C-alpha cells in the first residue's frame, strides 16, 4: 500500500513534538507499506528505501513570525500537489497546514483521507494583528474543516476532543492517545537517590503554567529545605521563570534550568524525579488534550501533581494515580507538593498503579490503532 503522509510539524528525531509521527511511519513501513512524507524539516533522513521525504519549508516553533511559517508551509504544500503523482492508496494528514495539501490532493485524485486532528484553537495565529495572516488563517481553517467533514476516517487524541469535534462537525472518530514510547520512558528510568525532587519537562509557554509551579515552590521553600526542582525544556516563557527564581533567594539553589534537551535524553533527567508536575492553565487546547508528559511520567512510574482539566480525567483519578489542583491555583499546588513530601507511601502506591496502566496504554498500542485505521481507509 502506498501512503501519502502530510504533517505540518517538524519531524526531527531530536524533538518530542512528533515522536508519534516518526513511530507511526516506522510501523507502517514494517507492515510492508510505502510512505511518502511531506513535512517541514529538511534535516530528516530515513535509511529505509520505503520512505520518500519531500521537505517543504522549515518551521521554528519558538521563532519569529511562526504564524507566517505555518501558513507558508500550507501554501507550499498546496503547490506541491501539482508535482506529485497519483500513485497512492490513502492520504494521511496532520495539522492545520497539512490539511491544505490533503484537501487539494484528495480532491484532485479522489483518494480516501485520514485526518489526524490535534488542536481546537490556534492562539499564536489567532492573536496575530497582521491582516494578511488573519485572512489566510480564515481560509486555512476553512480547508481544515472541509477535510474533517469529507475525511473517510478521523483520529483524535482524547475523548474530550472527540466530543468537541462531534458537537461542531457531527463527525465520528476514533481516539488514539499521544502516549509515550516505552523504549525511552519506562520503569528502569528511576534511580535510587537521596533528597526529594519535583520535575517539569516540555515546552515552556504561558499556557503551561510553569511560573505558577515555581511560585508554589517558593512558598514551600519557606517551610522545607530538603527538596529540589528540575525545569527541563525551553520556550518563550522561560525567561520570566528564570527571572522569578533569580529574584527569590530561597529558590536560587533549589531550581535547575536545563534549557532545551534532546528528546531521547529527557529520561536521564527524570531519573531523580519523585513527582512530576503538570501545571497547565485553562485553555481550549489544554482542556481537550492530555499532555504527552503525563504519559511519559506514567511510563516511568512517576506520580504527578496535575492541573484538573477535562481530558486528563479520562484516564487518571486522584485515588490511585494523580493529585489534582485547579488550574492557576498556586495555594492548591503548594498544598499538594507539601502533601507529596509528607506522604511518600502514597507516592509508592501511585507509582505502582501508573506502571500497571502503561502496560496497555503506550505508544505502540496507540499506533497499532492508527495502522489499522489507515489500512481500513485504503481498502474502501
CSV table of C-alpha atoms in Angstrom, one decimal, residues 298 301-304 312-313 315-324 345-357:
chain,number,residue,atom,x,y,z
A,298,UNK,CA,3.2,7.3,33.7
A,301,UNK,CA,6.0,5.3,37.3
A,302,UNK,CA,6.5,8.9,38.5
A,303,UNK,CA,3.4,10.2,40.5
A,304,UNK,CA,2.0,13.6,39.3
A,312,UNK,CA,-6.6,14.2,32.0
A,313,UNK,CA,-9.6,13.0,34.0
A,315,UNK,CA,-7.6,8.2,32.3
A,316,UNK,CA,-6.5,9.3,35.7
A,317,UNK,CA,-8.0,9.8,39.1
A,318,UNK,CA,-6.8,11.1,42.5
A,319,UNK,CA,-7.5,7.9,44.4
A,320,UNK,CA,-4.7,6.0,42.8
A,321,UNK,CA,-2.6,7.9,40.2
A,322,UNK,CA,-2.5,11.7,40.3
A,323,UNK,CA,-3.0,14.6,42.7
A,324,UNK,CA,-5.2,17.2,41.1
A,345,UNK,CA,3.9,5.8,50.9
A,346,UNK,CA,1.1,7.4,48.8
A,347,UNK,CA,3.7,8.0,46.0
A,348,UNK,CA,4.7,4.4,46.1
A,349,UNK,CA,1.1,3.3,45.6
A,350,UNK,CA,0.6,5.8,42.7
A,351,UNK,CA,3.8,4.6,41.1
A,352,UNK,CA,2.7,1.0,41.0
A,353,UNK,CA,-0.7,1.9,39.5
A,354,UNK,CA,0.9,4.1,36.8
A,355,UNK,CA,3.3,1.3,35.7
A,356,UNK,CA,0.4,-1.1,35.5
A,357,UNK,CA,-1.6,1.3,33.3
